[in-house]
């Protein structure tokens, strides 16, 4: 885009350009091209920008756009913005900005140079859009894509993905990895006698108990129905067995629903070099089967050597 400094034609073009900017849906700022402090300076802002930020045109003219930044503005994005402009590149990015009333919003914007006939950058045009609601919706969709809707644990697909990642890491760094599988005992009876609402509540409260008993680096996933897995990175099987026993006793002692006795059986397996996801799950599932067949409400483990 080129601005001509004289001629009637350029004045007509400038008027059309300004009218287009002022009628745009997105917020638009025009600044000079002085990148060093105290510049750049705002030379024009359209009505949409004023509505977006709460500032009047009079309040923003002459100011540096940095006044919109705040404590949670992503500094890396701002550094990239400066680098792109200094190197003659069009900038595009998103970060948190702040309105006049102090409220924050997620802004996505592009900044493009405006050049004169000599090819020199004389101004920058920034087109801004509030994407707060879009960001929120994407966050909700991402959450729904990986989280079990009832219990808040990871869903099956995400559990499989994380388990594969942890197996690869254990192989690469020759570190310990353990997998715990647990299944609530006589769960069908709970549903049949007390109803599915109570059954759902048992799963939800028990999951909260499990999640409160693990480290931030561990992962709890709902494998299916009343069956769950716990992925324990950098954990030897003996330690995993002790932790499973602690969770088992906590579930047994918890008053999850009135006088309803809730217990769970556990299978614990340690990773061996060369095992893939299915093989490791199969080892833990075999131990869970053994726990179920030898009295339930107990922990059975398979070591790395077996």
Coordinates of C-alpha atoms in Angstrom, one line a residue, residues 61-274:
X61 CA -4.2 9.7 19.9
X62 CA -0.4 10.2 20.4
X63 CA -0.1 7.3 22.8
X64 CA 2.0 4.1 22.4
X65 CA -0.2 1.0 21.9
X66 CA 1.6 -0.6 24.8
X67 CA -0.8 1.1 27.2
X68 CA -3.2 -1.8 26.4
X69 CA -0.8 -4.3 27.8
X70 CA -0.8 -5.6 31.4
X71 CA 0.6 -8.1 33.9
X72 CA -0.7 -11.2 31.9
X73 CA 0.2 -10.0 28.4
X74 CA 2.5 -12.6 26.9
X75 CA 5.9 -11.0 26.7
X76 CA 7.2 -13.5 24.1
X77 CA 4.4 -12.5 21.7
X78 CA 5.4 -8.8 22.2
X79 CA 9.0 -9.6 21.6
X80 CA 8.1 -11.4 18.4
X81 CA 6.0 -8.5 17.3
X82 CA 9.0 -6.1 17.7
X83 CA 11.3 -8.5 15.9
X84 CA 8.8 -8.9 13.0
X85 CA 8.4 -5.2 12.5
X86 CA 12.1 -4.5 12.8
X87 CA 12.7 -7.0 10.1
X88 CA 10.0 -5.8 7.8
X89 CA 7.6 -8.8 8.3
X90 CA 3.9 -8.7 8.8
X91 CA 3.1 -9.6 12.4
X92 CA 0.2 -11.9 13.5
X93 CA -0.4 -13.1 17.1
X94 CA -2.7 -13.3 20.1
X95 CA -2.3 -12.3 23.7
X96 CA -4.2 -10.8 26.6
X97 CA -4.9 -7.0 26.5
X98 CA -6.7 -4.7 28.9
X99 CA -9.6 -2.3 28.5
X100 CA -10.0 1.1 30.1
X101 CA -12.0 -0.4 33.0
X102 CA -9.2 -2.9 33.8
X103 CA -11.0 -6.0 32.4
X104 CA -8.9 -8.2 30.2
X105 CA -9.7 -9.7 26.8
X106 CA -8.0 -12.1 24.3
X107 CA -6.9 -10.1 21.3
X108 CA -5.8 -11.5 18.0
X109 CA -4.2 -9.0 15.7
X110 CA -2.1 -8.4 12.6
X111 CA 0.2 -5.5 11.9
X112 CA 1.2 -4.5 8.4
X113 CA 3.6 -1.8 7.2
X114 CA 2.4 1.1 5.0
X115 CA 5.1 2.3 2.6
X116 CA 5.6 5.5 0.6
X117 CA 6.7 5.8 -3.0
X118 CA 10.4 5.3 -2.0
X119 CA 9.5 2.0 -0.3
X120 CA 10.1 3.4 3.2
X121 CA 7.8 2.3 6.0
X122 CA 5.9 5.4 7.2
X123 CA 3.1 3.8 9.2
X124 CA 1.8 0.6 10.6
X125 CA -1.8 -0.6 10.4
X126 CA -3.0 -3.0 13.2
X127 CA -6.2 -4.9 12.8
X128 CA -7.5 -6.2 16.1
X129 CA -10.3 -8.6 17.1
X130 CA -11.6 -9.8 20.5
X131 CA -11.4 -13.6 20.4
X132 CA -12.2 -14.1 24.1
X133 CA -15.3 -16.2 23.5
X134 CA -13.7 -18.2 20.7
X135 CA -10.8 -19.0 23.0
X136 CA -13.2 -20.1 25.8
X137 CA -15.1 -22.3 23.4
X138 CA -11.9 -23.9 22.1
X139 CA -10.8 -24.5 25.6
X140 CA -14.2 -26.2 26.4
X141 CA -13.9 -28.3 23.3
X142 CA -10.4 -29.4 24.1
X143 CA -11.5 -30.3 27.6
X144 CA -14.4 -32.4 26.3
X145 CA -12.1 -34.1 23.9
X146 CA -9.8 -35.5 26.6
X147 CA -11.9 -35.6 29.8
X148 CA -14.5 -38.2 30.8
X149 CA -17.7 -36.2 31.2
X150 CA -18.9 -38.0 34.4
X151 CA -15.9 -38.4 36.5
X152 CA -13.4 -35.7 35.4
X153 CA -10.7 -38.4 34.8
X154 CA -9.0 -38.6 31.4
X155 CA -11.1 -40.5 28.8
X156 CA -10.0 -43.7 27.2
X157 CA -8.5 -42.1 24.1
X158 CA -6.4 -39.6 26.0
X159 CA -5.3 -42.2 28.5
X160 CA -4.0 -44.4 25.6
X161 CA -2.1 -41.4 24.2
X162 CA -0.5 -40.5 27.5
X163 CA 0.4 -44.1 28.2
X164 CA 2.1 -44.4 24.8
X165 CA 4.0 -41.2 25.5
X166 CA 5.2 -42.4 28.9
X167 CA 6.3 -45.7 27.5
X168 CA 8.4 -43.9 24.9
X169 CA 9.9 -41.7 27.6
X170 CA 10.7 -44.7 29.8
X171 CA 12.3 -46.5 26.8
X172 CA 14.4 -43.4 25.9
X173 CA 15.7 -42.6 29.3
X174 CA 15.6 -46.1 30.8
X175 CA 13.3 -44.9 33.6
X176 CA 10.8 -46.7 35.6
X177 CA 7.1 -46.7 34.7
X178 CA 4.2 -48.5 36.4
X179 CA 0.5 -49.0 35.4
X180 CA -2.3 -49.6 37.9
X181 CA -5.7 -50.9 36.8
X182 CA -8.6 -50.9 39.2
X183 CA -12.2 -52.0 39.0
X184 CA -14.9 -51.4 41.6
X185 CA -16.1 -54.6 43.1
X186 CA -19.7 -55.7 42.6
X187 CA -20.5 -52.5 40.8
X188 CA -23.4 -54.0 38.9
X189 CA -25.1 -54.7 42.2
X190 CA -24.7 -51.1 43.3
X191 CA -26.5 -50.0 40.2
X192 CA -29.2 -52.6 40.5
X193 CA -29.9 -52.0 44.2
X194 CA -29.3 -48.3 44.5
X195 CA -29.8 -47.1 41.0
X196 CA -27.6 -45.6 38.4
X197 CA -27.5 -42.2 39.9
X198 CA -25.9 -43.6 43.0
X199 CA -23.5 -45.6 40.8
X200 CA -22.5 -42.5 39.0
X201 CA -22.0 -40.7 42.3
X202 CA -19.8 -43.6 43.6
X203 CA -17.6 -43.3 40.5
X204 CA -17.4 -39.5 40.7
X205 CA -16.5 -39.4 44.4
X206 CA -14.1 -42.3 44.2
X207 CA -12.3 -40.6 41.2
X208 CA -11.9 -37.5 43.3
X209 CA -10.4 -39.6 46.1
X210 CA -7.9 -41.2 43.7
X211 CA -6.9 -37.9 42.1
X212 CA -6.3 -36.5 45.6
X213 CA -4.0 -39.4 46.3
X214 CA -1.6 -39.1 43.4
X215 CA 1.2 -36.8 42.3
X216 CA 0.7 -34.0 39.7
X217 CA 2.9 -36.0 37.3
X218 CA 0.6 -39.0 37.5
X219 CA -2.5 -39.6 35.3
X220 CA -5.9 -41.1 36.1
X221 CA -8.1 -42.3 33.3
X222 CA -11.5 -43.9 33.0
X223 CA -10.7 -47.0 30.9
X224 CA -14.4 -48.1 30.6
X225 CA -17.4 -48.5 32.8
X226 CA -16.2 -48.9 36.3
X227 CA -12.6 -49.7 35.3
X228 CA -9.8 -47.1 35.7
X229 CA -6.1 -46.8 35.1
X230 CA -3.4 -44.9 36.9
X231 CA -0.2 -44.1 35.0
X232 CA 2.7 -43.6 37.3
X233 CA 5.9 -42.3 35.6
X234 CA 9.2 -42.8 37.2
X235 CA 7.7 -45.3 39.6
X236 CA 9.0 -48.8 40.3
X237 CA 6.4 -51.5 40.6
X238 CA 7.1 -52.0 44.3
X239 CA 6.3 -48.3 45.0
X240 CA 3.3 -48.5 42.7
X241 CA 2.0 -51.5 44.6
X242 CA 2.3 -49.6 47.9
X243 CA 0.5 -46.6 46.5
X244 CA -2.3 -48.8 45.0
X245 CA -2.7 -50.4 48.5
X246 CA -3.0 -46.9 50.0
X247 CA -5.7 -46.0 47.5
X248 CA -7.5 -49.3 48.0
X249 CA -7.6 -48.7 51.8
X250 CA -8.8 -45.1 51.3
X251 CA -11.7 -46.3 49.1
X252 CA -12.6 -49.0 51.6
X253 CA -12.6 -46.6 54.5
X254 CA -14.4 -43.8 52.7
X255 CA -18.1 -43.1 53.4
X256 CA -19.0 -42.5 49.8
X257 CA -22.7 -43.0 50.2
X258 CA -24.5 -43.5 53.5
X259 CA -23.8 -47.1 54.7
X260 CA -22.8 -48.4 51.2
X261 CA -19.6 -50.3 51.3
X262 CA -17.4 -49.6 48.3
X263 CA -14.3 -51.5 47.5
X264 CA -12.0 -51.9 44.5
X265 CA -9.6 -54.5 43.2
X266 CA -6.2 -53.5 41.7
X267 CA -3.7 -54.9 39.2
X268 CA -0.2 -53.4 39.1
X269 CA 2.4 -53.9 36.4
X270 CA 5.8 -52.4 35.8
X271 CA 7.1 -51.6 32.3
X272 CA 9.8 -53.8 30.7
X273 CA 11.9 -52.7 27.8
X274 CA 10.2 -53.6 24.5

